Amino acid sequence: MKIGVFDSGIGGLSVLKSLYNSKLFEKIIYYGDTARVPYGTKDKDTIIKFCLEALEFFKQHKVDFLVIACNTASAYALDALRQNCSFPIFGVIEAGINETKKQIKDKNKKILVIATKATIDSKEYQKRLTLEGFTQIQALATGLFVPLVEEGIFEREVLNSVFNYYFKDIQNPDALILACTHFPFLSNPLENYFENNIKLIHSGDSMVEFLKNHYTLKIYKETKIEFYASSNVDYLKFIAKKWLNF
Amino acid sequence: MKIGVFDSGIGGLSVLKSLYNSKLFEKIIYYGDTARVPYGTKDKDTIIKFCLEALEFFKQHKVDFLVIACNTASAYALDALRQNCSFPIFGVIEAGINETKKQIKDKNKKILVIATKATIDSKEYQKRLTLEGFTQIQALATGLFVPLVEEGIFEREVLNSVFNYYFKDIQNPDALILACTHFPFLSNPLENYFENNIKLIHSGDSMVEFLKNHYTLKIYKETKIEFYASSNVDYLKFIAKKWLNF
């Protein structure tokens, strides 16, 4: 089974890692729109336009289905993508909601969604969580988290001041949805910051579970990955090698 | 005189503001590549490609000359732009060097250049300052400054922890070159942080002085500005109105 993974840049490697580690896929084609990253600060029309351009790439590569690793792209472009394509397309938002439902049985637990500005503004998570019956939903755009990860800044002093800035009016959540591909890199500092048994929902792990519901998958000895990018594919490969322990 | 101002996004408004306030220009055409911002994290080939595409826009608008407000674009694309164009093109780096020379007479003063990763990696400032005879040059990529400004985060606790992170190994400079369009928004906190009579070099003000050397300019009652962007021009206009006090 040959699957496509699309992301706005290199952040989607956190989703790729989950898919890769699951050993459930024979071949993965990863494409990152590194020339135009980030999407999370851009407007709906632009995001849809860029995603439809990426779709042509995956059509040429004849993938069996496509995973949209980027939450912002999933929030805005999923309908447009599906209308222009014959193979199945799965977005990380539906996967994340599915996983939240599975992990959090008490609908009165406090759920905090953190994401880019565009993802939060789309209200996709908030609407879907409400439809699932959750009653205590907070959603917060934490715009500085992506550049913190991109810059590789994990110093406690910096992170704590940034966390204090964003979370000053937030009630301690029971579950934290990491609704951006970059945020799993901040899992440990976030868990430490909230100082309780907070449940973290991770887009990549959620996607693996979600796909198991849709397909009968077998275990492969090896998963082959091909990397493509709209610019600087060598840098993408360099980061991927480090991150996936190739 | 009709001039063009090109920037990777909205940051170039800090340069536009200086040009506007000078009253030396009758008409300014501003174009921001907001769909693909930022340039400062991208590679040379991509930056040149995007700049050459923008050049076509300014050719159609028949500007008398073009100002490249983005330091990263100035660092990588100036030669390529000039080779593909008949009107003069001025980059903020040559303007900034010119202003530093004017303001800092003692060549042994400590100069600190802060910019995006791409601008610092290009070594354009370092090479030119060395050619001008400056002996104590430090250059530092402060990648988090752009998103801090874009997010509107100016809280002392956050800024101080970020400044401590970047400047921990830096000797207190005598002059600070703000080699990115976003950085003038951090002028006051930076001046306070370094706690001495540090001289700040601002790309926009430097450009006005630089253009005075090249043209005999007269004062206009009113400067007309037209705004264009590769996406979400309404947001650009909204920020411009606030920032330029239209």
Short mmCIF file of C-alpha atoms in Angstrom, two decimals:
data_model
loop_
_atom_site.label_atom_id
_atom_site.label_comp_id
_atom_site.label_asym_id
_atom_site.label_seq_id
_atom_site.Cartn_x
_atom_site.Cartn_y
_atom_site.Cartn_z
CA MET A 1 0.00 0.00 0.00
CA LYS A 2 1.44 3.32 -1.12
CA ILE A 3 0.34 6.31 0.86
CA GLY A 4 0.94 10.02 0.53
CA VAL A 5 1.66 12.37 3.42
CA PHE A 6 1.27 16.06 2.78
CA ASP A 7 2.46 18.83 5.06
CA SER A 8 3.10 22.56 4.76
CA GLY A 9 6.77 21.90 5.58
CA ILE A 10 8.90 19.70 7.80
CA GLY A 11 6.52 19.66 10.80
CA GLY A 12 4.63 16.74 9.28
CA LEU A 13 7.61 14.55 10.06
CA SER A 14 6.05 14.07 13.51
CA VAL A 15 3.08 12.43 11.77
CA LEU A 16 5.34 10.54 9.37
CA LYS A 17 7.25 9.16 12.36
CA SER A 18 4.10 7.59 13.83
CA LEU A 19 3.15 6.08 10.45
CA TYR A 20 6.70 4.83 9.92
CA ASN A 21 7.01 3.31 13.39
CA SER A 22 3.69 1.50 13.00
CA LYS A 23 5.21 -0.62 10.18
CA LEU A 24 1.73 -0.78 8.63
CA PHE A 25 2.68 0.87 5.34
CA GLU A 26 4.88 -0.44 2.57
CA LYS A 27 5.69 2.87 0.95
CA ILE A 28 5.21 6.48 1.98
CA ILE A 29 5.56 9.49 -0.30
CA TYR A 30 6.14 12.62 1.81
CA TYR A 31 5.73 16.04 0.25
CA GLY A 32 6.37 19.27 2.19
CA ASP A 33 5.57 22.70 0.78
CA THR A 34 8.75 24.10 2.34
CA ALA A 35 8.90 27.03 -0.09
CA ARG A 36 5.68 28.47 1.26
CA VAL A 37 5.57 27.26 4.87
CA PRO A 38 3.97 28.18 7.27
CA TYR A 39 0.26 27.84 6.44
CA GLY A 40 -0.93 28.58 9.99
CA THR A 41 -0.64 32.34 9.59
CA LYS A 42 -2.26 32.49 6.13
CA ASP A 43 -5.82 32.97 4.90
CA LYS A 44 -8.29 30.33 3.78
CA ASP A 45 -8.16 31.00 0.02
CA THR A 46 -4.36 30.81 -0.03
CA ILE A 47 -4.31 27.58 2.00
CA ILE A 48 -6.85 25.91 -0.31
CA LYS A 49 -4.94 27.04 -3.43
CA PHE A 50 -1.64 25.63 -2.13
CA CYS A 51 -3.25 22.34 -1.06
CA LEU A 52 -4.89 21.83 -4.46
CA GLU A 53 -1.49 22.35 -6.10
CA ALA A 54 0.01 19.71 -3.80
CA LEU A 55 -2.82 17.34 -4.69
CA GLU A 56 -1.64 17.28 -8.32
CA PHE A 57 1.71 15.99 -7.08
CA PHE A 58 0.07 13.07 -5.27
CA LYS A 59 -2.13 12.28 -8.28
CA GLN A 60 1.00 11.93 -10.38
CA HIS A 61 2.50 9.59 -7.79
CA LYS A 62 -0.64 7.43 -7.83
CA VAL A 63 -0.97 7.01 -4.06
CA ASP A 64 -3.67 4.72 -2.64
CA PHE A 65 -4.72 7.35 -0.13
CA LEU A 66 -3.48 10.65 1.23
CA VAL A 67 -2.87 11.81 4.79
CA ILE A 68 -3.00 15.56 5.43
CA ALA A 69 -0.52 15.94 8.28
CA CYS A 70 -0.96 19.69 8.64
CA ASN A 71 -3.81 20.66 10.95
CA THR A 72 -4.33 24.02 9.23
CA ALA A 73 -4.58 22.36 5.81
CA SER A 74 -6.96 19.78 7.28
CA ALA A 75 -9.10 22.54 8.76
CA TYR A 76 -9.53 24.53 5.56
CA ALA A 77 -8.83 22.39 2.52
CA LEU A 78 -10.16 18.90 3.19
CA ASP A 79 -13.49 19.43 1.42
CA ALA A 80 -11.85 21.09 -1.59
CA LEU A 81 -9.28 18.30 -1.82
CA ARG A 82 -11.91 15.55 -1.65
CA GLN A 83 -13.99 17.24 -4.35
CA ASN A 84 -11.00 17.18 -6.69
CA CYS A 85 -9.77 13.66 -6.19
CA SER A 86 -10.81 10.01 -6.51
CA PHE A 87 -8.61 8.43 -3.78
CA PRO A 88 -9.45 8.74 -0.04
CA ILE A 89 -8.01 11.66 1.93
CA PHE A 90 -7.68 11.66 5.72
CA GLY A 91 -7.08 14.75 7.81
CA VAL A 92 -5.46 14.87 11.24
CA ILE A 93 -8.42 16.70 12.77
CA GLU A 94 -10.91 13.84 12.32
CA ALA A 95 -8.20 11.47 13.59
CA GLY A 96 -7.52 13.66 16.62
CA ILE A 97 -11.22 13.93 17.48
CA ASN A 98 -11.56 10.16 17.14
CA GLU A 99 -8.63 9.62 19.51
CA THR A 100 -9.94 12.15 22.03
CA LYS A 101 -13.28 10.29 22.11
CA LYS A 102 -11.44 7.02 22.73
CA GLN A 103 -9.16 8.36 25.44
CA ILE A 104 -11.52 10.71 27.29
CA LYS A 105 -14.74 8.94 28.28
CA ASP A 106 -16.02 11.63 30.69
CA LYS A 107 -17.56 14.36 28.53
CA ASN A 108 -17.16 16.90 31.36
CA LYS A 109 -13.37 16.68 31.38
CA LYS A 110 -11.58 19.88 30.46
CA ILE A 111 -10.19 19.73 26.92
CA LEU A 112 -7.65 22.30 25.73
CA VAL A 113 -6.90 22.56 22.01
CA ILE A 114 -3.69 24.39 21.08
CA ALA A 115 -2.91 25.13 17.43
CA THR A 116 -1.96 27.81 14.93
CA LYS A 117 -4.11 30.91 14.57
CA ALA A 118 -5.65 29.64 11.33
CA THR A 119 -6.61 26.25 12.84
CA ILE A 120 -8.17 27.85 15.93
CA ASP A 121 -9.99 30.47 13.81
CA SER A 122 -11.48 27.69 11.65
CA LYS A 123 -13.26 26.42 14.81
CA GLU A 124 -13.08 22.86 13.36
CA TYR A 125 -11.91 21.27 16.61
CA GLN A 126 -14.33 23.27 18.75
CA LYS A 127 -17.33 22.36 16.54
CA ARG A 128 -16.46 18.67 16.35
CA LEU A 129 -15.72 18.33 20.08
CA THR A 130 -19.05 20.00 20.84
CA LEU A 131 -20.82 17.59 18.46
CA GLU A 132 -19.17 14.71 20.35
CA GLY A 133 -20.74 16.00 23.56
CA PHE A 134 -17.72 17.53 25.29
CA THR A 135 -18.84 20.37 27.52
CA GLN A 136 -15.63 22.05 28.65
CA ILE A 137 -13.61 23.03 25.60
CA GLN A 138 -10.94 25.71 25.51
CA ALA A 139 -9.10 26.58 22.30
CA LEU A 140 -5.98 28.68 22.08
CA ALA A 141 -3.73 29.87 19.24
CA THR A 142 -0.15 29.50 20.46
CA GLY A 143 1.59 31.08 17.50
CA LEU A 144 5.06 31.14 19.01
CA PHE A 145 5.26 27.36 19.49
CA VAL A 146 6.08 26.62 15.83
CA PRO A 147 9.05 29.01 15.64
CA LEU A 148 10.26 27.85 19.07
CA VAL A 149 10.46 24.30 17.72
CA GLU A 150 11.89 25.42 14.37
CA GLU A 151 14.57 27.40 16.21
CA GLY A 152 15.24 24.45 18.53
CA ILE A 153 14.68 26.56 21.64
CA PHE A 154 13.80 24.29 24.56
CA GLU A 155 15.39 26.28 27.42
CA ARG A 156 13.21 26.15 30.51
CA GLU A 157 13.38 29.94 31.12
CA VAL A 158 12.13 30.76 27.62
CA LEU A 159 9.47 28.04 27.51
CA ASN A 160 8.09 28.90 30.94
CA SER A 161 7.77 32.58 30.11
CA VAL A 162 6.03 31.72 26.83
CA PHE A 163 3.75 29.15 28.52
CA ASN A 164 2.89 31.71 31.23
CA TYR A 165 2.04 34.22 28.52
CA TYR A 166 -0.34 31.91 26.66
CA PHE A 167 -1.81 29.92 29.54
CA LYS A 168 -2.31 32.67 32.12
CA ASP A 169 -6.11 32.60 31.76
CA ILE A 170 -6.42 28.86 31.11
CA GLN A 171 -7.84 26.39 33.65
CA ASN A 172 -5.62 23.35 34.09
CA PRO A 173 -6.87 20.94 31.40
CA ASP A 174 -7.41 17.18 31.70
CA ALA A 175 -6.54 16.62 28.04
CA LEU A 176 -4.39 18.67 25.71
CA ILE A 177 -4.88 18.27 21.96
CA LEU A 178 -1.60 19.06 20.21
CA ALA A 179 -3.32 20.32 17.07
CA CYS A 180 -0.20 21.26 15.15
CA THR A 181 2.50 18.97 13.80
CA HIS A 182 5.26 20.86 15.64
CA PHE A 183 3.75 20.62 19.11
CA PRO A 184 4.72 17.01 19.97
CA PHE A 185 8.27 18.34 20.23
CA LEU A 186 7.05 20.30 23.27
CA SER A 187 5.25 17.33 24.88
CA ASN A 188 7.56 16.94 27.87
CA PRO A 189 7.78 20.64 28.79
CA LEU A 190 3.99 20.94 28.44
CA GLU A 191 3.36 17.89 30.64
CA ASN A 192 5.74 19.29 33.25
CA TYR A 193 4.15 22.73 33.05
CA PHE A 194 0.62 21.54 33.77
CA GLU A 195 1.84 19.40 36.66
CA ASN A 196 -0.95 16.86 36.59
CA ASN A 197 -1.82 13.68 34.76
CA ILE A 198 -2.73 15.50 31.61
CA LYS A 199 -3.56 13.36 28.58
CA LEU A 200 -1.80 14.46 25.41
CA ILE A 201 -3.46 13.83 22.03
CA HIS A 202 -0.86 13.55 19.27
CA SER A 203 -1.84 13.94 15.57
CA GLY A 204 0.48 11.20 14.29
CA ASP A 205 -0.47 8.52 16.80
CA SER A 206 -4.13 9.45 16.34
CA MET A 207 -3.78 9.02 12.58
CA VAL A 208 -2.34 5.51 12.91
CA GLU A 209 -5.27 4.47 15.12
CA PHE A 210 -7.72 6.14 12.73
CA LEU A 211 -6.33 4.34 9.69
CA LYS A 212 -6.55 0.98 11.48
CA ASN A 213 -10.32 1.55 11.60
CA HIS A 214 -10.48 2.10 7.84
CA TYR A 215 -8.14 -0.53 6.45
CA THR A 216 -7.08 -4.07 7.18
CA LEU A 217 -3.37 -3.48 7.49
CA LYS A 218 -0.52 -5.95 7.73
CA ILE A 219 2.94 -5.55 9.23
CA TYR A 220 5.83 -4.84 6.84
CA LYS A 221 9.47 -5.52 7.59
CA GLU A 222 10.47 -2.23 6.10
CA THR A 223 8.71 0.98 5.17
CA LYS A 224 10.19 2.80 2.19
CA ILE A 225 9.93 6.59 2.26
CA GLU A 226 10.47 9.05 -0.58
CA PHE A 227 10.91 12.71 0.29
CA TYR A 228 9.84 15.63 -1.89
CA ALA A 229 9.66 19.35 -1.14
CA SER A 230 8.87 22.57 -2.96
CA SER A 231 12.30 23.87 -1.90
CA ASN A 232 15.43 22.63 -0.15
CA VAL A 233 14.60 18.93 -0.11
CA ASP A 234 18.09 18.19 1.24
CA TYR A 235 17.29 20.00 4.46
CA LEU A 236 14.04 18.04 4.78
CA LYS A 237 15.95 14.78 4.32
CA PHE A 238 18.60 15.87 6.84
CA ILE A 239 15.99 16.59 9.52
CA ALA A 240 14.06 13.42 8.65
CA LYS A 241 17.15 11.25 9.05
CA LYS A 242 17.83 12.68 12.49
CA TRP A 243 14.22 12.55 13.59
CA LEU A 244 13.30 9.12 12.26
CA ASN A 245 16.66 7.54 13.18
CA PHE A 246 17.26 6.25 9.66
CA MET B 1 8.40 60.12 -8.74
CA LYS B 2 6.77 56.71 -8.46
CA ILE B 3 8.68 54.18 -6.43
CA GLY B 4 8.16 50.52 -5.68
CA VAL B 5 8.66 48.91 -2.27
CA PHE B 6 8.96 45.14 -2.16
CA ASP B 7 8.84 43.03 0.95
CA SER B 8 8.30 39.36 1.77
CA GLY B 9 5.19 40.34 3.73
CA ILE B 10 3.95 43.07 6.04
CA GLY B 11 7.26 43.69 7.84
CA GLY B 12 8.33 46.10 5.10
CA LEU B 13 5.75 48.53 6.42
CA SER B 14 8.48 49.69 8.84
CA VAL B 15 10.51 50.78 5.79
CA LEU B 16 7.43 52.18 4.05
CA LYS B 17 6.71 54.28 7.15
CA SER B 18 10.10 55.99 6.94
CA LEU B 19 9.66 56.67 3.20
CA TYR B 20 6.11 57.93 3.78
CA ASN B 21 7.06 60.19 6.68
CA SER B 22 9.91 61.72 4.67
CA LYS B 23 7.34 63.22 2.25
CA LEU B 24 9.97 62.90 -0.49
CA PHE B 25 7.96 60.61 -2.73
CA GLU B 26 4.80 61.36 -4.68
CA LYS B 27 3.59 57.80 -5.10
CA ILE B 28 4.61 54.48 -3.55
CA ILE B 29 3.56 51.05 -4.81
CA TYR B 30 3.94 48.51 -1.99
CA TYR B 31 3.88 44.80 -2.76
CA GLY B 32 4.16 42.13 -0.07
CA ASP B 33 4.53 38.43 -0.86
CA THR B 34 2.24 37.58 2.05
CA ALA B 35 1.30 34.18 0.57
CA ARG B 36 4.86 32.93 0.90
CA VAL B 37 6.24 34.91 3.84
CA PRO B 38 8.70 34.46 5.58
CA TYR B 39 11.79 34.46 3.38
CA GLY B 40 14.27 34.47 6.28
CA THR B 41 14.02 30.73 6.87
CA LYS B 42 14.22 29.75 3.18
CA ASP B 43 17.07 28.85 0.85
CA LYS B 44 18.82 31.08 -1.68
CA ASP B 45 17.29 29.59 -4.86
CA THR B 46 13.77 29.93 -3.51
CA ILE B 47 14.34 33.52 -2.39
CA ILE B 48 15.74 34.52 -5.81
CA LYS B 49 12.86 32.81 -7.63
CA PHE B 50 10.23 34.61 -5.54
CA CYS B 51 12.00 37.98 -5.92
CA LEU B 52 12.20 37.66 -9.71
CA GLU B 53 8.46 36.93 -9.79
CA ALA B 54 7.83 40.07 -7.75
CA LEU B 55 10.01 42.07 -10.15
CA GLU B 56 7.54 41.36 -12.96
CA PHE B 57 4.86 43.03 -10.87
CA PHE B 58 6.92 46.21 -10.53
CA LYS B 59 7.79 46.23 -14.23
CA GLN B 60 4.08 46.23 -15.04
CA HIS B 61 3.57 49.15 -12.66
CA LYS B 62 6.37 51.12 -14.35
CA VAL B 63 8.08 52.35 -11.18
CA ASP B 64 11.02 54.78 -11.44
CA PHE B 65 13.03 52.73 -8.99
CA LEU B 66 12.53 49.87 -6.56
CA VAL B 67 13.36 49.56 -2.87
CA ILE B 68 13.90 46.05 -1.50
CA ALA B 69 12.69 46.43 2.07
CA CYS B 70 13.39 42.83 3.07
CA ASN B 71 16.94 42.26 4.28
CA THR B 72 16.91 38.59 3.30
CA ALA B 73 15.79 39.44 -0.25
CA SER B 74 18.44 42.18 -0.40
CA ALA B 75 21.11 39.73 0.75
CA TYR B 76 20.37 37.05 -1.85
CA ALA B 77 18.48 38.49 -4.79
CA LEU B 78 19.83 41.99 -5.46
CA ASP B 79 22.25 40.93 -8.20
CA ALA B 80 19.69 38.71 -9.91
CA LEU B 81 17.10 41.48 -9.78
CA ARG B 82 19.47 44.08 -11.23
CA GLN B 83 20.45 41.75 -14.06
CA ASN B 84 16.81 41.43 -15.05
CA CYS B 85 15.71 45.01 -14.91
CA SER B 86 16.39 48.45 -16.41
CA PHE B 87 15.33 50.70 -13.48
CA PRO B 88 17.50 51.19 -10.36
CA ILE B 89 17.05 48.84 -7.41
CA PHE B 90 18.16 49.70 -3.87
CA GLY B 91 18.51 47.18 -1.08
CA VAL B 92 18.31 47.90 2.63
CA ILE B 93 21.71 46.34 3.31
CA GLU B 94 23.71 48.91 1.33
CA ALA B 95 21.58 51.63 2.95
CA GLY B 96 22.20 50.19 6.43
CA ILE B 97 25.96 49.98 5.88
CA ASN B 98 25.97 53.54 4.59
CA GLU B 99 24.11 54.74 7.71
CA THR B 100 26.39 52.78 10.06
CA LYS B 101 29.42 54.45 8.46
CA LYS B 102 27.81 57.86 8.95
CA GLN B 103 26.77 57.27 12.56
CA ILE B 104 29.76 55.29 13.87
CA LYS B 105 33.03 57.09 13.14
CA ASP B 106 35.24 54.96 15.43
CA LYS B 107 35.98 51.74 13.51
CA ASN B 108 36.78 49.92 16.78
CA LYS B 109 33.28 50.30 18.18
CA LYS B 110 31.42 47.05 18.73
CA ILE B 111 28.80 46.47 16.03
CA LEU B 112 26.12 43.82 16.50
CA VAL B 113 24.03 42.75 13.50
CA ILE B 114 20.80 40.91 14.26
CA ALA B 115 18.74 39.40 11.46
CA THR B 116 17.03 36.27 10.15
CA LYS B 117 19.05 33.08 9.72
CA ALA B 118 19.20 33.53 5.94
CA THR B 119 20.48 37.11 6.17
CA ILE B 120 23.17 36.20 8.71
CA ASP B 121 24.18 33.10 6.73
CA SER B 122 24.62 35.23 3.59
CA LYS B 123 27.40 37.12 5.48
CA GLU B 124 26.51 40.26 3.46
CA TYR B 125 26.58 42.59 6.47
CA GLN B 126 29.71 41.03 7.93
CA LYS B 127 31.62 41.28 4.62
CA ARG B 128 30.58 44.88 3.94
CA LEU B 129 31.28 46.08 7.49
CA THR B 130 34.73 44.48 7.30
CA LEU B 131 35.35 46.22 3.97
CA GLU B 132 34.42 49.52 5.63
CA GLY B 133 37.12 48.90 8.23
CA PHE B 134 35.05 47.94 11.25
CA THR B 135 37.06 45.62 13.46
CA GLN B 136 34.59 44.38 16.06
CA ILE B 137 31.63 42.81 14.30
CA GLN B 138 29.23 40.30 15.82
CA ALA B 139 26.37 38.80 13.82
CA LEU B 140 23.49 36.85 15.27
CA ALA B 141 20.40 35.16 13.83
CA THR B 142 17.52 35.95 16.18
CA GLY B 143 14.87 33.83 14.53
CA LEU B 144 12.24 34.25 17.21
CA PHE B 145 12.06 38.04 16.88
CA VAL B 146 9.89 37.99 13.73
CA PRO B 147 7.19 35.73 15.22
CA LEU B 148 7.31 37.69 18.50
CA VAL B 149 6.45 40.85 16.56
CA GLU B 150 3.91 39.08 14.34
CA GLU B 151 2.22 37.67 17.46
CA GLY B 152 2.34 41.09 19.12
CA ILE B 153 4.11 39.70 22.19
CA PHE B 154 5.92 42.53 23.96
CA GLU B 155 5.61 41.33 27.58
CA ARG B 156 8.79 42.04 29.53
CA GLU B 157 9.04 38.49 30.97
CA VAL B 158 8.91 36.85 27.53
CA LEU B 159 11.21 39.37 25.84
CA ASN B 160 13.81 39.24 28.59
CA SER B 161 13.98 35.45 28.55
CA VAL B 162 14.31 35.47 24.74
CA PHE B 163 16.93 38.26 24.84
CA ASN B 164 18.87 36.34 27.52
CA TYR B 165 18.75 33.25 25.32
CA TYR B 166 20.14 34.97 22.23
CA PHE B 167 22.50 37.50 23.82
CA LYS B 168 24.05 35.36 26.57
CA ASP B 169 27.43 35.21 24.79
CA ILE B 170 27.32 38.69 23.28
CA GLN B 171 29.44 41.59 24.47
CA ASN B 172 27.43 44.76 25.02
CA PRO B 173 27.47 46.45 21.59
CA ASP B 174 27.90 50.15 20.81
CA ALA B 175 25.72 49.89 17.73
CA LEU B 176 22.94 47.48 16.89
CA ILE B 177 21.95 47.02 13.26
CA LEU B 178 18.28 46.00 13.10
CA ALA B 179 18.77 43.99 9.91
CA CYS B 180 15.19 42.78 9.56
CA THR B 181 12.09 44.84 8.87
CA HIS B 182 10.32 43.51 11.96
CA PHE B 183 13.00 44.45 14.46
CA PRO B 184 12.28 48.20 14.79
CA PHE B 185 9.14 47.12 16.67
CA LEU B 186 11.50 45.84 19.37
CA SER B 187 13.64 49.01 19.48
CA ASN B 188 12.60 50.16 22.95
CA PRO B 189 12.92 46.79 24.69
CA LEU B 190 16.31 46.25 23.01
CA GLU B 191 17.57 49.68 24.07
CA ASN B 192 16.42 49.01 27.63
CA TYR B 193 17.96 45.55 27.64
CA PHE B 194 21.46 46.70 26.68
CA GLU B 195 21.31 49.49 29.27
CA ASN B 196 23.74 51.84 27.56
CA ASN B 197 23.70 54.48 24.89
CA ILE B 198 23.49 51.96 22.13
CA LYS B 199 23.01 53.34 18.61
CA LEU B 200 20.24 51.63 16.66
CA ILE B 201 20.47 51.41 12.86
CA HIS B 202 17.01 51.19 11.29
CA SER B 203 16.54 49.95 7.70
CA GLY B 204 13.79 52.42 6.81
CA ASP B 205 15.49 55.56 8.10
CA SER B 206 18.76 54.38 6.52
CA MET B 207 16.99 53.97 3.18
CA VAL B 208 15.63 57.53 3.23
CA GLU B 209 19.13 58.92 3.88
CA PHE B 210 20.57 56.66 1.19
CA LEU B 211 18.06 57.79 -1.44
CA LYS B 212 18.79 61.45 -0.65
CA ASN B 213 22.36 60.76 -1.83
CA HIS B 214 21.11 59.39 -5.14
CA TYR B 215 18.31 61.73 -6.09
CA THR B 216 17.45 65.40 -5.81
CA LEU B 217 14.17 65.05 -4.03
CA LYS B 218 11.49 67.61 -3.28
CA ILE B 219 8.88 67.69 -0.54
CA TYR B 220 5.34 66.61 -1.45
CA LYS B 221 2.23 67.62 0.45
CA GLU B 222 0.88 64.12 0.21
CA THR B 223 2.32 60.69 -0.58
CA LYS B 224 -0.10 58.35 -2.30
CA ILE B 225 0.33 54.66 -1.50
CA GLU B 226 -1.13 51.67 -3.31
CA PHE B 227 -1.04 48.30 -1.55
CA TYR B 228 -0.74 44.92 -3.25
CA ALA B 229 -0.13 41.47 -1.81
CA SER B 230 0.05 37.88 -3.01
CA SER B 231 -2.66 37.00 -0.48
CA ASN B 232 -4.96 38.74 1.98
CA VAL B 233 -4.33 42.32 0.88
CA ASP B 234 -7.10 43.49 3.24
CA TYR B 235 -5.06 42.41 6.25
CA LEU B 236 -2.01 44.25 4.87
CA LYS B 237 -4.10 47.42 4.44
CA PHE B 238 -5.57 47.03 7.93
CA ILE B 239 -2.12 46.81 9.54
CA ALA B 240 -0.79 49.61 7.32
CA LYS B 241 -3.60 51.96 8.34
CA LYS B 242 -2.90 51.38 12.02
CA TRP B 243 0.85 51.55 11.62
CA LEU B 244 1.06 54.57 9.31
CA ASN B 245 -1.78 56.45 11.05
CA PHE B 246 -3.72 57.00 7.83
#
